[in-house]
């Protein structure tokens, strides 16, 4: 039944996704069902360590609105230990990092989207794939800004994306910046650990 919630879009990568979907009346019923599942896991199952991660938060207004939707559905940030984090993956998140952290408990940096949108390229297009590199100075400046903002407020900051798995030197640099966690592809965990242990 998912097709009734999936509009036909020319470019869904920058279309009806993430936070903008969660706060849209069109998706209200479906998102409410997702939040019921979260409440069941945290409440009935007692897994209070489960946190919420909101992706693709384009604007501060969206950040405010999604928190209101969560509260309306019985999941208020800070209540019963609930943490609400956001994916930091847009240039707007970099430019307004401190302001976004007023609405969230931390960042998980989505380096794939951040690279794609900072450099203005389609990561799925073979025609421009050679330009996709998380180590581009503009992207690394964005990563640095996000990490510093979170650290300054004493909040969590991690990263998920292909970069640290493909480039151990990037993983090392992220550690030096003070990042709290780095996600890696299963096949790259041991080689990356070994690389970092030598440094």
JSON list of C-alpha atoms in Angstrom, two decimals, residues 29-44 73-75:
[
{"chain": "A", "resi": 29, "resn": "UNK", "atom": "CA", "xyz": [-1.81, 9.42, 9.23]},
{"chain": "A", "resi": 30, "resn": "UNK", "atom": "CA", "xyz": [1.12, 7.36, 8.04]},
{"chain": "A", "resi": 31, "resn": "UNK", "atom": "CA", "xyz": [3.64, 9.16, 10.26]},
{"chain": "A", "resi": 32, "resn": "UNK", "atom": "CA", "xyz": [1.32, 8.72, 13.24]},
{"chain": "A", "resi": 33, "resn": "UNK", "atom": "CA", "xyz": [1.48, 4.96, 12.67]},
{"chain": "A", "resi": 34, "resn": "UNK", "atom": "CA", "xyz": [5.28, 5.09, 12.66]},
{"chain": "A", "resi": 35, "resn": "UNK", "atom": "CA", "xyz": [5.24, 7.01, 15.93]},
{"chain": "A", "resi": 36, "resn": "UNK", "atom": "CA", "xyz": [2.87, 4.45, 17.46]},
{"chain": "A", "resi": 37, "resn": "UNK", "atom": "CA", "xyz": [5.54, 1.84, 16.77]},
{"chain": "A", "resi": 38, "resn": "UNK", "atom": "CA", "xyz": [8.17, 4.00, 18.49]},
{"chain": "A", "resi": 39, "resn": "UNK", "atom": "CA", "xyz": [5.88, 4.42, 21.52]},
{"chain": "A", "resi": 40, "resn": "UNK", "atom": "CA", "xyz": [5.32, 0.66, 21.65]},
{"chain": "A", "resi": 41, "resn": "UNK", "atom": "CA", "xyz": [9.05, -0.04, 21.62]},
{"chain": "A", "resi": 42, "resn": "UNK", "atom": "CA", "xyz": [9.83, 2.59, 24.26]},
{"chain": "A", "resi": 43, "resn": "UNK", "atom": "CA", "xyz": [6.72, 1.96, 26.37]},
{"chain": "A", "resi": 44, "resn": "UNK", "atom": "CA", "xyz": [5.41, -1.61, 26.21]},
{"chain": "A", "resi": 73, "resn": "UNK", "atom": "CA", "xyz": [1.56, 12.07, 19.13]},
{"chain": "A", "resi": 74, "resn": "UNK", "atom": "CA", "xyz": [2.79, 11.56, 22.68]},
{"chain": "A", "resi": 75, "resn": "UNK", "atom": "CA", "xyz": [6.54, 11.73, 22.02]}
]
